GROMACS .gro file of C-alpha atoms in nm:
model
  367
    1MET     CA    1  -1.030  -0.116   2.361
    2LEU     CA    2  -1.195  -0.203   2.040
    3ASP     CA    3  -0.896  -0.122   1.880
    4LEU     CA    4  -0.691  -0.338   2.090
    5VAL     CA    5  -0.931  -0.656   2.017
    6LEU     CA    6  -0.914  -0.601   1.698
    7VAL     CA    7  -0.543  -0.582   1.626
    8LEU     CA    8  -0.478  -0.881   1.913
    9ALA     CA    9  -0.720  -1.145   1.770
   10PHE     CA   10  -0.535  -1.053   1.400
   11VAL     CA   11  -0.257  -1.114   1.568
   12ALA     CA   12  -0.369  -1.470   1.692
   13TYR     CA   13  -0.539  -1.498   1.392
   14SER     CA   14  -0.193  -1.486   1.189
   15VAL     CA   15   0.004  -1.649   1.450
   16SER     CA   16  -0.247  -1.995   1.420
   17ALA     CA   17  -0.279  -2.008   1.072
   18GLY     CA   18   0.104  -2.027   0.998
   19LEU     CA   19   0.124  -2.319   1.292
   20ARG     CA   20  -0.175  -2.479   1.121
   21ALA     CA   21   0.014  -2.466   0.778
   22ARG     CA   22   0.398  -2.566   0.878
   23ARG     CA   23   0.306  -2.957   0.880
   24LEU     CA   24   0.247  -2.870   0.527
   25ALA     CA   25   0.468  -2.622   0.438
   26SER     CA   26   0.739  -2.787   0.589
   27ARG     CA   27   0.706  -3.088   0.324
   28ASP     CA   28   0.860  -2.964  -0.022
   29LEU     CA   29   0.926  -2.648  -0.134
   30GLY     CA   30   0.646  -2.608  -0.370
   31GLU     CA   31   0.451  -2.657  -0.029
   32PHE     CA   32   0.598  -2.363   0.096
   33PHE     CA   33   0.631  -2.143  -0.191
   34LEU     CA   34   0.314  -2.247  -0.345
   35ALA     CA   35   0.093  -2.409  -0.194
   36GLY     CA   36   0.104  -2.698  -0.272
   37ARG     CA   37  -0.098  -2.527  -0.550
   38THR     CA   38  -0.417  -2.568  -0.370
   39LEU     CA   39  -0.518  -2.222  -0.425
   40ARG     CA   40  -0.811  -2.073  -0.615
   41GLY     CA   41  -0.843  -1.813  -0.824
   42TRP     CA   42  -1.087  -1.616  -0.538
   43GLN     CA   43  -0.801  -1.706  -0.349
   44ALA     CA   44  -0.535  -1.560  -0.510
   45GLY     CA   45  -0.703  -1.294  -0.626
   46ALA     CA   46  -0.760  -1.128  -0.297
   47SER     CA   47  -0.432  -1.223  -0.166
   48MET     CA   48  -0.257  -1.011  -0.496
   49ALA     CA   49  -0.503  -0.730  -0.432
   50ALA     CA   50  -0.372  -0.746  -0.047
   51THR     CA   51  -0.060  -0.724  -0.135
   52GLN     CA   52  -0.082  -0.427  -0.305
   53PHE     CA   53  -0.310  -0.262  -0.094
   54ALA     CA   54  -0.060  -0.100   0.166
   55ALA     CA   55  -0.086   0.113   0.439
   56ASP     CA   56   0.057   0.470   0.205
   57THR     CA   57  -0.169   0.388  -0.116
   58PRO     CA   58  -0.477   0.571   0.021
   59LEU     CA   59  -0.193   0.885   0.123
   60LEU     CA   60  -0.127   0.860  -0.195
   61VAL     CA   61  -0.466   0.838  -0.347
   62THR     CA   62  -0.528   1.163  -0.132
   63GLY     CA   63  -0.297   1.352  -0.208
   64LEU     CA   64  -0.285   1.241  -0.658
   65VAL     CA   65  -0.693   1.375  -0.610
   66ALA     CA   66  -0.563   1.697  -0.421
   67ALA     CA   67  -0.321   1.788  -0.646
   68GLY     CA   68  -0.502   1.772  -0.958
   69GLY     CA   69  -0.859   1.589  -0.938
   70LEU     CA   70  -1.022   1.308  -0.969
   71SER     CA   71  -0.841   1.266  -1.351
   72ARG     CA   72  -0.449   1.257  -1.163
   73LEU     CA   73  -0.594   0.874  -1.063
   74TRP     CA   74  -0.547   0.721  -1.410
   75LEU     CA   75  -0.163   0.757  -1.268
   76LEU     CA   76  -0.319   0.410  -1.073
   77TRP     CA   77  -0.568   0.350  -1.342
   78ILE     CA   78  -0.418   0.239  -1.618
   79TYR     CA   79  -0.205  -0.077  -1.485
   80GLY     CA   80  -0.624  -0.187  -1.493
   81LEU     CA   81  -0.472  -0.382  -1.858
   82SER     CA   82  -0.152  -0.474  -1.747
   83PHE     CA   83  -0.350  -0.699  -1.498
   84LEU     CA   84  -0.634  -0.790  -1.754
   85LEU     CA   85  -0.319  -0.912  -1.985
   86LEU     CA   86  -0.215  -1.084  -1.708
   87ALA     CA   87  -0.593  -1.242  -1.666
   88TYR     CA   88  -0.646  -1.400  -2.085
   89VAL     CA   89  -0.236  -1.438  -2.203
   90PHE     CA   90  -0.025  -1.532  -1.889
   91ALA     CA   91  -0.197  -1.631  -1.586
   92GLY     CA   92  -0.222  -1.992  -1.828
   93PRO     CA   93   0.045  -1.988  -1.922
   94TRP     CA   94   0.297  -1.880  -1.588
   95ARG     CA   95   0.062  -2.180  -1.409
   96ARG     CA   96   0.150  -2.439  -1.769
   97ALA     CA   97   0.479  -2.378  -1.729
   98ARG     CA   98   0.492  -2.543  -1.320
   99VAL     CA   99   0.804  -2.412  -1.208
  100LEU     CA  100   0.867  -2.316  -0.868
  101THR     CA  101   0.969  -1.904  -0.964
  102ASP     CA  102   0.910  -1.633  -1.213
  103ALA     CA  103   1.373  -1.584  -1.251
  104GLU     CA  104   1.335  -2.073  -1.273
  105LEU     CA  105   1.104  -1.986  -1.630
  106VAL     CA  106   1.359  -1.809  -1.773
  107GLU     CA  107   1.649  -2.065  -1.780
  108LEU     CA  108   1.316  -2.295  -1.849
  109ARG     CA  109   1.266  -2.065  -2.194
  110TYR     CA  110   1.584  -1.999  -2.339
  111GLY     CA  111   1.865  -2.258  -2.179
  112GLY     CA  112   2.241  -2.333  -2.170
  113ARG     CA  113   2.486  -2.113  -1.991
  114GLY     CA  114   2.377  -1.746  -2.114
  115ALA     CA  115   1.982  -1.779  -1.926
  116LEU     CA  116   2.211  -1.982  -1.600
  117ALA     CA  117   2.347  -1.609  -1.541
  118LEU     CA  118   1.998  -1.404  -1.656
  119ARG     CA  119   1.869  -1.588  -1.402
  120ALA     CA  120   2.086  -1.487  -1.175
  121CYS     CA  121   2.128  -1.124  -1.282
  122LYS     CA  122   1.700  -1.139  -1.242
  123ALA     CA  123   1.671  -1.317  -0.910
  124LEU     CA  124   1.982  -1.022  -0.791
  125TYR     CA  125   1.769  -0.777  -0.878
  126TYR     CA  126   1.412  -0.850  -0.857
  127GLY     CA  127   1.458  -1.010  -0.556
  128GLY     CA  128   1.717  -0.792  -0.454
  129VAL     CA  129   1.740  -0.384  -0.606
  130LEU     CA  130   1.359  -0.355  -0.622
  131ASN     CA  131   1.251  -0.613  -0.327
  132GLY     CA  132   1.454  -0.397  -0.142
  133ALA     CA  133   1.326  -0.042  -0.247
  134ALA     CA  134   0.983  -0.134  -0.257
  135LEU     CA  135   1.021  -0.236   0.085
  136ALA     CA  136   1.206   0.022   0.182
  137MET     CA  137   0.936   0.298   0.095
  138VAL     CA  138   0.658   0.065   0.237
  139VAL     CA  139   0.902   0.085   0.623
  140VAL     CA  140   0.908   0.493   0.560
  141GLY     CA  141   0.482   0.443   0.575
  142ALA     CA  142   0.473   0.180   0.819
  143VAL     CA  143   0.649   0.415   1.023
  144ARG     CA  144   0.460   0.739   0.987
  145PHE     CA  145   0.176   0.528   1.047
  146THR     CA  146   0.308   0.367   1.417
  147GLU     CA  147   0.474   0.632   1.544
  148VAL     CA  148   0.112   0.851   1.602
  149PHE     CA  149  -0.103   0.468   1.710
  150MET     CA  150   0.233   0.318   1.912
  151PRO     CA  151   0.386   0.557   2.138
  152TRP     CA  152   0.617   0.348   2.220
  153HIS     CA  153   0.756   0.660   2.501
  154ALA     CA  154   0.487   0.702   2.650
  155TRP     CA  155   0.384   0.295   2.679
  156LEU     CA  156   0.704   0.168   2.807
  157PRO     CA  157   0.845   0.223   3.115
  158GLU     CA  158   1.195   0.453   3.187
  159ALA     CA  159   1.406   0.159   3.210
  160TRP     CA  160   1.277  -0.033   2.919
  161PHE     CA  161   1.307   0.235   2.691
  162SER     CA  162   1.654   0.374   2.799
  163PRO     CA  163   1.864   0.074   2.610
  164VAL     CA  164   1.643   0.108   2.318
  165LEU     CA  165   1.696   0.503   2.293
  166SER     CA  166   2.074   0.524   2.376
  167SER     CA  167   2.091   0.277   2.066
  168VAL     CA  168   1.930   0.484   1.860
  169ARG     CA  169   2.125   0.753   1.960
  170ALA     CA  170   2.472   0.595   1.893
  171PHE     CA  171   2.333   0.483   1.549
  172GLY     CA  172   2.232   0.844   1.419
  173GLY     CA  173   1.860   0.636   1.360
  174GLU     CA  174   1.670   0.982   1.452
  175PHE     CA  175   1.506   1.159   1.259
  176VAL     CA  176   1.164   1.393   1.281
  177ALA     CA  177   0.837   1.310   1.298
  178ILE     CA  178   0.538   1.449   1.218
  179GLY     CA  179   0.355   1.387   1.549
  180GLY     CA  180   0.589   1.607   1.741
  181ALA     CA  181   0.837   1.428   1.947
  182ALA     CA  182   1.192   1.451   1.960
  183PRO     CA  183   1.382   1.290   1.648
  184ASP     CA  184   1.555   1.036   1.923
  185VAL     CA  185   1.231   0.879   2.042
  186ALA     CA  186   1.117   0.874   1.757
  187GLY     CA  187   1.348   0.697   1.548
  188ALA     CA  188   1.334   0.428   1.911
  189ASP     CA  189   0.942   0.436   1.850
  190ALA     CA  190   0.999   0.321   1.506
  191LEU     CA  191   1.295   0.091   1.580
  192LEU     CA  192   1.026  -0.083   1.860
  193SER     CA  193   0.724  -0.084   1.631
  194LEU     CA  194   0.918  -0.148   1.303
  195VAL     CA  195   1.141  -0.478   1.456
  196MET     CA  196   0.765  -0.591   1.609
  197LEU     CA  197   0.632  -0.632   1.326
  198LEU     CA  198   0.802  -0.715   1.096
  199GLY     CA  199   0.871  -0.993   1.387
  200PHE     CA  200   0.508  -1.144   1.373
  201THR     CA  201   0.531  -1.133   0.947
  202ALA     CA  202   0.841  -1.318   0.944
  203LEU     CA  203   0.682  -1.525   1.231
  204TYR     CA  204   0.312  -1.677   1.041
  205SER     CA  205   0.497  -1.658   0.715
  206LEU     CA  206   0.866  -1.863   0.786
  207THR     CA  207   0.649  -2.194   1.002
  208GLY     CA  208   0.360  -2.185   0.741
  209GLY     CA  209   0.478  -1.988   0.371
  210LEU     CA  210   0.224  -1.913   0.109
  211ARG     CA  211  -0.061  -2.064   0.301
  212ALA     CA  212  -0.037  -1.936   0.555
  213VAL     CA  213   0.070  -1.578   0.372
  214VAL     CA  214  -0.240  -1.600   0.165
  215ALA     CA  215  -0.458  -1.661   0.457
  216THR     CA  216  -0.383  -1.349   0.655
  217ASP     CA  217  -0.388  -1.164   0.315
  218VAL     CA  218  -0.770  -1.226   0.260
  219LEU     CA  219  -0.881  -1.140   0.677
  220GLN     CA  220  -0.668  -0.801   0.610
  221LEU     CA  221  -0.810  -0.739   0.249
  222ALA     CA  222  -1.158  -0.786   0.423
  223ILE     CA  223  -1.088  -0.560   0.703
  224MET     CA  224  -0.899  -0.293   0.473
  225LEU     CA  225  -1.176  -0.292   0.264
  226VAL     CA  226  -1.449  -0.271   0.545
  227GLY     CA  227  -1.281   0.016   0.719
  228THR     CA  228  -1.198   0.235   0.412
  229ALA     CA  229  -1.558   0.234   0.333
  230LEU     CA  230  -1.664   0.279   0.681
  231TYR     CA  231  -1.475   0.544   0.718
  232ALA     CA  232  -1.641   0.642   0.338
  233GLY     CA  233  -1.913   0.595   0.517
  234ALA     CA  234  -1.835   0.860   0.758
  235VAL     CA  235  -1.637   1.175   0.566
  236LEU     CA  236  -2.020   1.126   0.415
  237ALA     CA  237  -2.235   1.193   0.660
  238ALA     CA  238  -1.987   1.457   0.802
  239VAL     CA  239  -2.068   1.651   0.399
  240GLY     CA  240  -2.385   1.618   0.407
  241GLY     CA  241  -2.422   1.350   0.186
  242PRO     CA  242  -2.240   1.251  -0.227
  243GLU     CA  243  -2.477   1.628  -0.305
  244GLN     CA  244  -2.321   1.845  -0.119
  245ILE     CA  245  -2.005   1.748  -0.182
  246THR     CA  246  -2.028   1.919  -0.584
  247ALA     CA  247  -2.126   2.236  -0.368
  248ALA     CA  248  -1.964   2.254  -0.070
  249LEU     CA  249  -1.632   2.268  -0.375
  250VAL     CA  250  -1.809   2.508  -0.549
  251ALA     CA  251  -1.957   2.724  -0.279
  252GLY     CA  252  -1.530   2.662  -0.171
  253HIS     CA  253  -1.299   2.707  -0.431
  254GLY     CA  254  -1.499   2.797  -0.723
  255GLU     CA  255  -1.665   2.623  -1.010
  256ALA     CA  256  -1.323   2.603  -1.219
  257GLN     CA  257  -1.105   2.397  -0.881
  258ALA     CA  258  -1.419   2.177  -0.854
  259HIS     CA  259  -1.432   2.100  -1.217
  260GLN     CA  260  -1.069   2.039  -1.182
  261TRP     CA  261  -1.117   1.798  -0.900
  262LEU     CA  262  -1.397   1.621  -1.046
  263SER     CA  263  -1.318   1.562  -1.390
  264LEU     CA  264  -1.218   1.226  -1.413
  265TRP     CA  265  -1.051   1.324  -1.720
  266PRO     CA  266  -0.808   1.601  -1.785
  267GLY     CA  267  -0.819   1.928  -1.998
  268ASP     CA  268  -0.732   1.950  -2.400
  269GLU     CA  269  -0.416   2.048  -2.313
  270ALA     CA  270  -0.302   1.760  -2.147
  271GLY     CA  271  -0.297   1.527  -2.405
  272PRO     CA  272   0.004   1.422  -2.495
  273ALA     CA  273   0.072   1.410  -2.190
  274LEU     CA  274  -0.170   1.138  -2.154
  275LEU     CA  275  -0.095   0.953  -2.434
  276VAL     CA  276   0.207   0.908  -2.279
  277VAL     CA  277   0.084   0.815  -1.949
  278LEU     CA  278  -0.211   0.503  -2.109
  279VAL     CA  279   0.060   0.425  -2.333
  280LEU     CA  280   0.405   0.345  -2.165
  281PRO     CA  281   0.399   0.271  -1.824
  282TRP     CA  282   0.107  -0.052  -1.808
  283LEU     CA  283   0.278  -0.212  -2.079
  284PHE     CA  284   0.704  -0.106  -2.013
  285GLN     CA  285   0.645  -0.159  -1.650
  286ALA     CA  286   0.855  -0.441  -1.462
  287SER     CA  287   0.578  -0.702  -1.389
  288ALA     CA  288   0.407  -0.635  -1.707
  289ASP     CA  289   0.396  -1.017  -1.715
  290GLY     CA  290   0.300  -1.044  -1.446
  291THR     CA  291   0.605  -1.128  -1.319
  292GLY     CA  292   0.722  -1.218  -0.874
  293TYR     CA  293   0.463  -1.205  -0.604
  294LEU     CA  294   0.192  -1.213  -0.899
  295ALA     CA  295   0.253  -1.417  -1.081
  296GLN     CA  296   0.349  -1.687  -0.783
  297ARG     CA  297   0.012  -1.725  -0.695
  298CYS     CA  298  -0.100  -1.795  -1.016
  299MET     CA  299   0.184  -2.064  -1.026
  300ALA     CA  300   0.063  -2.208  -0.677
  301CYS     CA  301  -0.372  -2.221  -0.828
  302THR     CA  302  -0.470  -2.581  -0.868
  303ASP     CA  303  -0.506  -2.519  -1.273
  304GLU     CA  304  -0.465  -2.283  -1.570
  305ALA     CA  305  -0.828  -2.211  -1.547
  306GLU     CA  306  -0.841  -2.077  -1.166
  307ALA     CA  307  -0.482  -1.911  -1.260
  308ARG     CA  308  -0.679  -1.675  -1.479
  309ARG     CA  309  -0.952  -1.642  -1.244
  310ALA     CA  310  -0.720  -1.487  -1.020
  311GLY     CA  311  -0.597  -1.230  -1.234
  312LEU     CA  312  -1.004  -1.156  -1.274
  313VAL     CA  313  -1.055  -1.115  -0.925
  314PHE     CA  314  -0.739  -0.899  -0.907
  315ALA     CA  315  -0.784  -0.679  -1.142
  316TRP     CA  316  -1.154  -0.595  -1.004
  317LEU     CA  317  -1.069  -0.590  -0.646
  318GLN     CA  318  -0.714  -0.317  -0.733
  319ILE     CA  319  -0.934  -0.077  -1.014
  320ALA     CA  320  -1.281  -0.082  -0.961
  321VAL     CA  321  -1.385  -0.215  -0.562
  322ARG     CA  322  -1.107  -0.026  -0.391
  323SER     CA  323  -1.132   0.317  -0.561
  324VAL     CA  324  -1.456   0.366  -0.461
  325PRO     CA  325  -1.455   0.423  -0.096
  326TRP     CA  326  -1.058   0.555  -0.159
  327VAL     CA  327  -1.214   0.861  -0.421
  328ILE     CA  328  -1.533   0.963  -0.175
  329THR     CA  329  -1.292   1.013   0.089
  330ALA     CA  330  -1.047   1.212  -0.073
  331LEU     CA  331  -1.320   1.452  -0.265
  332GLY     CA  332  -1.486   1.482   0.084
  333LEU     CA  333  -1.179   1.569   0.314
  334LEU     CA  334  -1.135   1.879   0.056
  335VAL     CA  335  -1.426   1.950   0.197
  336LEU     CA  336  -1.388   1.943   0.534
  337LEU     CA  337  -1.002   1.958   0.564
  338PRO     CA  338  -0.992   2.271   0.312
  339ARG     CA  339  -0.606   2.327   0.100
  340GLY     CA  340  -0.434   2.673   0.233
  341PRO     CA  341  -0.362   2.901   0.491
  342ALA     CA  342  -0.695   2.957   0.557
  343ARG     CA  343  -0.732   2.707   0.740
  344SER     CA  344  -0.615   2.837   0.994
  345THR     CA  345  -0.772   3.105   1.181
  346SER     CA  346  -0.606   3.094   1.584
  347PRO     CA  347  -0.417   3.385   1.612
  348ARG     CA  348  -0.131   3.142   1.815
  349ALA     CA  349  -0.151   2.912   1.552
  350SER     CA  350  -0.076   3.211   1.299
  351ARG     CA  351   0.211   3.271   1.448
  352ARG     CA  352   0.359   2.941   1.468
  353SER     CA  353   0.336   2.876   1.052
  354CYS     CA  354   0.526   3.290   1.040
  355LYS     CA  355   0.824   3.339   1.144
  356ALA     CA  356   0.924   3.803   1.172
  357SER     CA  357   1.210   3.818   0.999
  358THR     CA  358   1.127   3.619   0.705
  359CYS     CA  359   0.704   3.637   0.617
  360CYS     CA  360   0.556   4.017   0.530
  361CYS     CA  361   0.226   3.883   0.729
  362PRO     CA  362   0.158   4.214   1.003
  363ARG     CA  363   0.027   4.012   1.219
  364ALA     CA  364   0.395   3.802   1.233
  365ARG     CA  365   0.606   4.128   1.262
  366ALA     CA  366   0.334   4.261   1.515
  367ALA     CA  367   0.486   3.950   1.726
   0.00000   0.00000   0.00000
């Protein structure tokens, strides 16, 4: 019941934020896309951090830690350099340019017919191809969550669910679910969840513009940070405290494996590869100059100082604040849910995990 109350409260807040900002957002494009250039630095920075706080990112962090230890997180942390570059170098010029979009800056910077063609290519590539790929990955992550928390086939009457199920079967929308549901049922659940989520997001973003988006972003970030902190606290309590994590990892997996998981720096053999990771990705990524929604938040600030402050707040939240509960949770889960087949001791589970025709396990052959 508490979960339902929180979700409904957030939905009500988001819709009301869009409706409240509707009058201002409808004045002109500057009001809609840049909130009338009235954002404070902390609001813009929190909005940037919330935009990159996708539902699938904690899963990525946990997987990286489980696969190679804390040192693998440099794949993410190194982008803090580009965030600082945004704060100290690019945020001020983005605000000073007084453009509506980063694509518009291309034409302002270069001029001529070639600049117009470059602007069009940039808009199509970044707005279509890259954003489409990013949205696809986010949708996949969202579906994996909603199939567990939104079982529409169990909630809706059969008369309501059957037409959706028939549509999924007709258009081939089945997919393999992690929760054990049939592929067509899982596809119908996913379709209903995505329509609801995308429709809800479009409602407040299209009516209120960037003002409504930032208002919901700030609240979402607060909820996500508090939620992950509480989850990390629950994991620590289950493990027995932070000092027990190291001891449990050593006892369960050996000192060498525990050292690999807990070390912030990879071994000497990873030297050249680490240099590639540290030098190349953050500088040569597509948004190294803070383009896209990062530039939009900077351009929406009241002045250049607030734009720079937005970049600093974003870097601090993105790299430092959100990483702490994720790291605690990932390490604690390695203790509570140890990797490998030794997790299952049930004969029935063991029989399910291997096939007698291909497995050399004596229990499987006997089954």
